[in-house]
PDB file of C-alpha atoms in Angstrom:
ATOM      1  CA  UNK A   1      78.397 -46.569 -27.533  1.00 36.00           C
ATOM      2  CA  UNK A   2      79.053 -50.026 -29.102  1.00 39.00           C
ATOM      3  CA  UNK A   3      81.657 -50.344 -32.279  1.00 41.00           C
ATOM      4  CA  UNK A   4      80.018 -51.068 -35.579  1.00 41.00           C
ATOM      5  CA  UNK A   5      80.631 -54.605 -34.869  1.00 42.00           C
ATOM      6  CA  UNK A   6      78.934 -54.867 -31.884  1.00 42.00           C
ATOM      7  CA  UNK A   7      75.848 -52.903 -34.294  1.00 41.00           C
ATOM      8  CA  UNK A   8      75.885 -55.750 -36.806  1.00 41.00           C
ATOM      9  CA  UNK A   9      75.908 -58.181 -34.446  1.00 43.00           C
ATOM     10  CA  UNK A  10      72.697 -57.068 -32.695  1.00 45.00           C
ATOM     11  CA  UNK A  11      71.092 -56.486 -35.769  1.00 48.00           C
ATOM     12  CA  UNK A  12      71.275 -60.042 -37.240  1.00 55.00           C
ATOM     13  CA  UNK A  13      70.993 -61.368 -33.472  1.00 60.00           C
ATOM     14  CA  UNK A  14      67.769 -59.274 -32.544  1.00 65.00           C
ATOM     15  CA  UNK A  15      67.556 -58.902 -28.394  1.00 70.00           C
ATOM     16  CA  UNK A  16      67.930 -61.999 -25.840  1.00 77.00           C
ATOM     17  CA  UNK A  17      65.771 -61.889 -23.130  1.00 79.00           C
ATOM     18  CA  UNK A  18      67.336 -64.767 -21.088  1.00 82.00           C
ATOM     19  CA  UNK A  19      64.698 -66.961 -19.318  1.00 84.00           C
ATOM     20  CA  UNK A  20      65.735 -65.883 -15.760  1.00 88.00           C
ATOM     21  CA  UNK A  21      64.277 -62.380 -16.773  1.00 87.00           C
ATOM     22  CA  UNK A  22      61.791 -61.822 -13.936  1.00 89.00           C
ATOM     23  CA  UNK A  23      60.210 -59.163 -16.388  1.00 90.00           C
ATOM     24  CA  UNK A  24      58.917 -55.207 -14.885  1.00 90.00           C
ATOM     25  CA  UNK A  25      56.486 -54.804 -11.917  1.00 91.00           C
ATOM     26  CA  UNK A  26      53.665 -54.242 -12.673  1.00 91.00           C
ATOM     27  CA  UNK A  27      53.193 -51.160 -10.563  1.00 90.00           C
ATOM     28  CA  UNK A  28      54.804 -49.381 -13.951  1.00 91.00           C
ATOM     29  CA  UNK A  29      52.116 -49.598 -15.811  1.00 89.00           C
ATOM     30  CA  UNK A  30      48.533 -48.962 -16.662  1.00 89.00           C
ATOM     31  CA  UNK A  31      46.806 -51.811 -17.822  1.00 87.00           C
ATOM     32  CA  UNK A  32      42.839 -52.900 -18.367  1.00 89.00           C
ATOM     33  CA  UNK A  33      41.212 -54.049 -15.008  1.00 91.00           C
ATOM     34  CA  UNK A  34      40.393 -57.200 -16.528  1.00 93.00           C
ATOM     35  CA  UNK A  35      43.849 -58.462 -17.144  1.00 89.00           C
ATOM     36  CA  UNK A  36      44.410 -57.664 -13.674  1.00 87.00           C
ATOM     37  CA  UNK A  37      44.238 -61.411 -12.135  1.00 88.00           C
ATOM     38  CA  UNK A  38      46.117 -62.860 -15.270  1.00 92.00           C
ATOM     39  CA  UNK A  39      49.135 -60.802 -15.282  1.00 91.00           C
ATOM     40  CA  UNK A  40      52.578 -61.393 -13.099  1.00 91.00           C
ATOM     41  CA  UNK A  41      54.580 -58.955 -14.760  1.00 89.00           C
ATOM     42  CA  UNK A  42      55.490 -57.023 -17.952  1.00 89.00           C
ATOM     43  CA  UNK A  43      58.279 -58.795 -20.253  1.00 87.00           C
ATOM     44  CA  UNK A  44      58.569 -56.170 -22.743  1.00 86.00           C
ATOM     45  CA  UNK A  45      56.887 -52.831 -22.359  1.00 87.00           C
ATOM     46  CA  UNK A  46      54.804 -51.819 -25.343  1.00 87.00           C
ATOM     47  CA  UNK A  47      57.681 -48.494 -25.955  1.00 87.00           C
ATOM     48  CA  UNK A  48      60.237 -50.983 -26.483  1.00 87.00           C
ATOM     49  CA  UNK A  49      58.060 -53.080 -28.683  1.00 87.00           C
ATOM     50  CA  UNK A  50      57.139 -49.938 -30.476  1.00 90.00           C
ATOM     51  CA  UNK A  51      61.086 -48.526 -30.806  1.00 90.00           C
ATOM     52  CA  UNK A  52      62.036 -51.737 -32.188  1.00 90.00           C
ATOM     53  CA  UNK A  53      59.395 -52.087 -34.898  1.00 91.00           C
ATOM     54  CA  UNK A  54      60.505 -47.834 -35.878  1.00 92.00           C
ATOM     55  CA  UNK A  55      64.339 -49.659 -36.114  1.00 92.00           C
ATOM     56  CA  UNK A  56      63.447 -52.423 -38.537  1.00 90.00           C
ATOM     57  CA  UNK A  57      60.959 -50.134 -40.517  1.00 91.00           C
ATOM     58  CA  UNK A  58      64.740 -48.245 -41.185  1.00 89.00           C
ATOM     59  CA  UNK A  59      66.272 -51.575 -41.517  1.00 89.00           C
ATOM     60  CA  UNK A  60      63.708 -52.284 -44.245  1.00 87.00           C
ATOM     61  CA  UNK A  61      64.011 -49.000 -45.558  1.00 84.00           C
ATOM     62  CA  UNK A  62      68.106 -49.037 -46.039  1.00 83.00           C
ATOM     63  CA  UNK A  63      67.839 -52.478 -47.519  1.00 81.00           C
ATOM     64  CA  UNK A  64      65.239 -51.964 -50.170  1.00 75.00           C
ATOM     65  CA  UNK A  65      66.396 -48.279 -50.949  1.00 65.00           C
ATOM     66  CA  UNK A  66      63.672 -46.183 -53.143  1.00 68.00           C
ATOM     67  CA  UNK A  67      62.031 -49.867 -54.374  1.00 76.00           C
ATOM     68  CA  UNK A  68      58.512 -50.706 -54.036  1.00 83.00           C
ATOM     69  CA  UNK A  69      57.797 -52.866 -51.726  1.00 88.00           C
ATOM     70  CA  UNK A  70      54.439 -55.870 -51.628  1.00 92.00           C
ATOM     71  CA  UNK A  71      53.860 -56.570 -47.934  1.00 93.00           C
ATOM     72  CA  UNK A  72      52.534 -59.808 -47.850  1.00 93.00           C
ATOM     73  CA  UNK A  73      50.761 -59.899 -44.289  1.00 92.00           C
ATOM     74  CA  UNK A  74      50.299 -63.589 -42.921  1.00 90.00           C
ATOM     75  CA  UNK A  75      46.599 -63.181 -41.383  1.00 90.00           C
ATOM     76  CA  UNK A  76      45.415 -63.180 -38.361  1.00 84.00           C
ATOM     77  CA  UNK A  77      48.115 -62.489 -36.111  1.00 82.00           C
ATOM     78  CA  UNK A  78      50.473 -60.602 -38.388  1.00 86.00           C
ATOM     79  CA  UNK A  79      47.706 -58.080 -38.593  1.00 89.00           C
ATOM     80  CA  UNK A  80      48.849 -55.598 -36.185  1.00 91.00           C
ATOM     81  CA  UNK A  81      51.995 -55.943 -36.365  1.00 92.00           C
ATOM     82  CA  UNK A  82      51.793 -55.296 -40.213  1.00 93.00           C
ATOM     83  CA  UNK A  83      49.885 -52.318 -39.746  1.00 93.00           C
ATOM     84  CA  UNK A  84      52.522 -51.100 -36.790  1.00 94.00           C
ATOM     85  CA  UNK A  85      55.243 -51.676 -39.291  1.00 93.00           C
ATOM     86  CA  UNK A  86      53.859 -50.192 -42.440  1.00 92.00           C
ATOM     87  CA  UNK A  87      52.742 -47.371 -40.608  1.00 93.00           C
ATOM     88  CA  UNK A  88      56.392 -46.670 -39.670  1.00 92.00           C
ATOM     89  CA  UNK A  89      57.625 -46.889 -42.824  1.00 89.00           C
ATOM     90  CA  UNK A  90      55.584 -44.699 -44.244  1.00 88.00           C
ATOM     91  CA  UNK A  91      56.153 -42.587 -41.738  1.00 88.00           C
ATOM     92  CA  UNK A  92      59.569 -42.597 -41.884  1.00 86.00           C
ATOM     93  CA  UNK A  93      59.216 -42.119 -46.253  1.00 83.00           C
ATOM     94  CA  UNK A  94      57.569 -39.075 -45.748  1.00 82.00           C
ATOM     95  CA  UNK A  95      59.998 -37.531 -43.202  1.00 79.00           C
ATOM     96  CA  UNK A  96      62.978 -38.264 -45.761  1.00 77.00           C
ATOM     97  CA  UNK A  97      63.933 -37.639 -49.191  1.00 77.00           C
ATOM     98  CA  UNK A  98      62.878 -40.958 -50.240  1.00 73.00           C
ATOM     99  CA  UNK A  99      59.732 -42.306 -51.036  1.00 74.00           C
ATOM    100  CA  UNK A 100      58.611 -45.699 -50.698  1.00 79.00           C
ATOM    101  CA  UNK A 101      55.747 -46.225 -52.676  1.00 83.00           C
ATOM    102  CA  UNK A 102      53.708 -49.949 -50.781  1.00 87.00           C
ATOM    103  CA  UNK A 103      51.056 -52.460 -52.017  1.00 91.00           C
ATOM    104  CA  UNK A 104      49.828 -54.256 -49.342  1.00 93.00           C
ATOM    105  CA  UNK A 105      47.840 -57.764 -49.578  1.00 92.00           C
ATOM    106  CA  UNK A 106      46.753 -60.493 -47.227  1.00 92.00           C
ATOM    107  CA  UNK A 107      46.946 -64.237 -47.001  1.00 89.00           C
ATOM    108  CA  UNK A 108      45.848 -66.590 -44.566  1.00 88.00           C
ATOM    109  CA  UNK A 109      47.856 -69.717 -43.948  1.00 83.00           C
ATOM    110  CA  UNK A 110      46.467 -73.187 -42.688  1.00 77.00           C
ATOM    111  CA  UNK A 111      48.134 -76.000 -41.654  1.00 70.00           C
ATOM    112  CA  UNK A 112      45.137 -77.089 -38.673  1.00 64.00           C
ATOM    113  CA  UNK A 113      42.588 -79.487 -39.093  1.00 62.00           C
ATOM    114  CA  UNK A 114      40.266 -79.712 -35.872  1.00 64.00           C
ATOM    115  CA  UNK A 115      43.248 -78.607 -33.592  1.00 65.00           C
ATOM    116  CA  UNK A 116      45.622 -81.347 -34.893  1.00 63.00           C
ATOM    117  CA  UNK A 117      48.437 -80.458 -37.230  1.00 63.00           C
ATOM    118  CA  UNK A 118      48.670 -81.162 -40.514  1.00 62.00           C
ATOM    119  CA  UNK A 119      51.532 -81.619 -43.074  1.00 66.00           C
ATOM    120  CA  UNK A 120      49.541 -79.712 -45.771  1.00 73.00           C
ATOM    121  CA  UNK A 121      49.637 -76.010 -45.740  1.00 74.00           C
ATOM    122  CA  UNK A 122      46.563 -74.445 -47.004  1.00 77.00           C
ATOM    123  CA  UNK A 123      47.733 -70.593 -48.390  1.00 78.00           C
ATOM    124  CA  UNK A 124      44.151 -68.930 -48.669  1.00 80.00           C
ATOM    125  CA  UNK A 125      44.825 -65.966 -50.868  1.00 75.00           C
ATOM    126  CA  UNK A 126      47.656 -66.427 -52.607  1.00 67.00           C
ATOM    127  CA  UNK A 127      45.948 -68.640 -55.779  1.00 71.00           C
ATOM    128  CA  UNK A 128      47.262 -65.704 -58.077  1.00 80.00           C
ATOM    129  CA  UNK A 129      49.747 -64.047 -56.708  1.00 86.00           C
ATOM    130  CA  UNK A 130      51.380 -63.286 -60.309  1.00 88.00           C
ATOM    131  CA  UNK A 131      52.033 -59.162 -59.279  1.00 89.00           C
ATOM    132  CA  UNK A 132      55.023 -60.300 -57.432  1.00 90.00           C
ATOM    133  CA  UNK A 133      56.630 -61.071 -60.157  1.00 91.00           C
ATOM    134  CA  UNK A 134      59.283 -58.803 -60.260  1.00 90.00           C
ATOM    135  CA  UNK A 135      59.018 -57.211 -56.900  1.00 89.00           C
ATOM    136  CA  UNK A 136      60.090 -56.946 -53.500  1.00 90.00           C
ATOM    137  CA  UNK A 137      57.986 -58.590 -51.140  1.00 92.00           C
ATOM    138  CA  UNK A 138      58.339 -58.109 -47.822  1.00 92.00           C
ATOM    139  CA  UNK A 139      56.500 -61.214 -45.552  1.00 92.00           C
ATOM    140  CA  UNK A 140      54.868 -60.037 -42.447  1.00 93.00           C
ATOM    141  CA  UNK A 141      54.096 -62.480 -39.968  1.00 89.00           C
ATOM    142  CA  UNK A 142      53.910 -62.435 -35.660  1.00 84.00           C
ATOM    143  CA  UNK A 143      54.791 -65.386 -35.308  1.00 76.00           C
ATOM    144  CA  UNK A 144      57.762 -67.762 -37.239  1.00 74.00           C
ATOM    145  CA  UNK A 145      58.128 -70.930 -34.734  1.00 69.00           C
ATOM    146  CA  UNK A 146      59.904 -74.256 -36.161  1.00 71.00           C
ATOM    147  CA  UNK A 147      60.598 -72.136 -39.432  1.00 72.00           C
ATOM    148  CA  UNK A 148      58.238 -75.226 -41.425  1.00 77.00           C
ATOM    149  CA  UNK A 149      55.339 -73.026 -42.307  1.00 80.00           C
ATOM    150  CA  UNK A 150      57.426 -70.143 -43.116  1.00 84.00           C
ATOM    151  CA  UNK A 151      59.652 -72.513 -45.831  1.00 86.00           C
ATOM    152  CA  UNK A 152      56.756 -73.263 -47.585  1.00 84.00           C
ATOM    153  CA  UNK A 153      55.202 -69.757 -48.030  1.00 87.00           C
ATOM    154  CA  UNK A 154      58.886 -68.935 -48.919  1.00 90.00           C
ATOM    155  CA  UNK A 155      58.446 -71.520 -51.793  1.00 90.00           C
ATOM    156  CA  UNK A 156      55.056 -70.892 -52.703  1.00 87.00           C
ATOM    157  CA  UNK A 157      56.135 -66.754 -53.465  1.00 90.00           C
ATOM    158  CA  UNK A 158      59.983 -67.881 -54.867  1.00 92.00           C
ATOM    159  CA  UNK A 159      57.237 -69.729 -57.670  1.00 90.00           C
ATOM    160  CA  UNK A 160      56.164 -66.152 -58.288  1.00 92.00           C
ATOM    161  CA  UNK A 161      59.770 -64.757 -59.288  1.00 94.00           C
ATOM    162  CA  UNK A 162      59.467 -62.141 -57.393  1.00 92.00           C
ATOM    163  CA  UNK A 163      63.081 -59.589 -57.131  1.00 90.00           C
ATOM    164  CA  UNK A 164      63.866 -60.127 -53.735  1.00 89.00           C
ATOM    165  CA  UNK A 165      62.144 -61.564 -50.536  1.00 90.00           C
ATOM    166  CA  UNK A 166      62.742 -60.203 -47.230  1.00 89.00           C
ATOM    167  CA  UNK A 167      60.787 -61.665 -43.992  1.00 89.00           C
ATOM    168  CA  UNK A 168      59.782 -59.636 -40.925  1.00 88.00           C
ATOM    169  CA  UNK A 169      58.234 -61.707 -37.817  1.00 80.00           C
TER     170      UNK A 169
END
């Protein structure tokens, strides 16, 4: 069992898959007949994927305590994820003595113009997002690369005054 330190640590690090990983045979799993030709190996087995998202659903739930929470899903491809994650935390709500009551809405963010990058970020959705004002927002989004996008959705909802903002990606 690792020391608290060693806890923290992981926590703030997430997991490192190092690039020499040759990833699980695929003789482990079960997996559509169609994906058959396309797939070497499994990196991370959809368990692990789905233990992980339970631990930062508690994460989430220790750091905003009995608070309502906004999710702010970042369409398309924080979709599922989102719905993973709230799904966890509301399961993990009811199985406690707390209660965390969530709103969630959806925004769509652009920054593509006929496949070519753009410096303007189009937020589709978020014209009024004046009910954050106030609350915790938690941004849910698959993917954060270069960190650009995600700044400027970070300024866009700061505008907003909302009481904290916490990011999940």
């Amino acid at each position: 069992m690792a020391d608290d330190g060693d806890l923290s640590s992981q926590r703030r690090d997430g997991i490192v898959i190092g690039d020499d990983w040759p990833g699980y045979s695929l003789d482990l799993f079960s997996y559509p007949a169609h994906y058959a030709g396309d797939l070497d190996c499994v990196i991370i087995p959809h368990g692990v994927i789905m233990d992980r998202t339970e631990r930062l659903a508690r994460n989430i739930m220790d750091d905003l305590g009995n608070h309502d929470i906004v999710v702010l899903c970042v369409l398309k491809g924080g979709y599922q994820f989102s719905v993973d994650l709230v799904d966890r935390i509301k399961a993990l709500s009811c199985n406690s003595n707390r209660s965390i009551p969530m709103r969630v809405h959806f925004i769509r963010l652009k920054s593509y113009l006929n496949d070519q990058s753009t410096e303007d970020l189009h937020i589709v959705g978020a014209e009024d997002l004046s009910f954050l004002t106030g609350k915790n927002v938690l941004i849910v989004e698959a993917i954060v690369g270069t960190g650009k996008t995600m700044k400027t959705l970070l300024k866009h909802v700061e505008a907003f005054k909302p009481n904290m903002i916490k990011v999940a990606g």
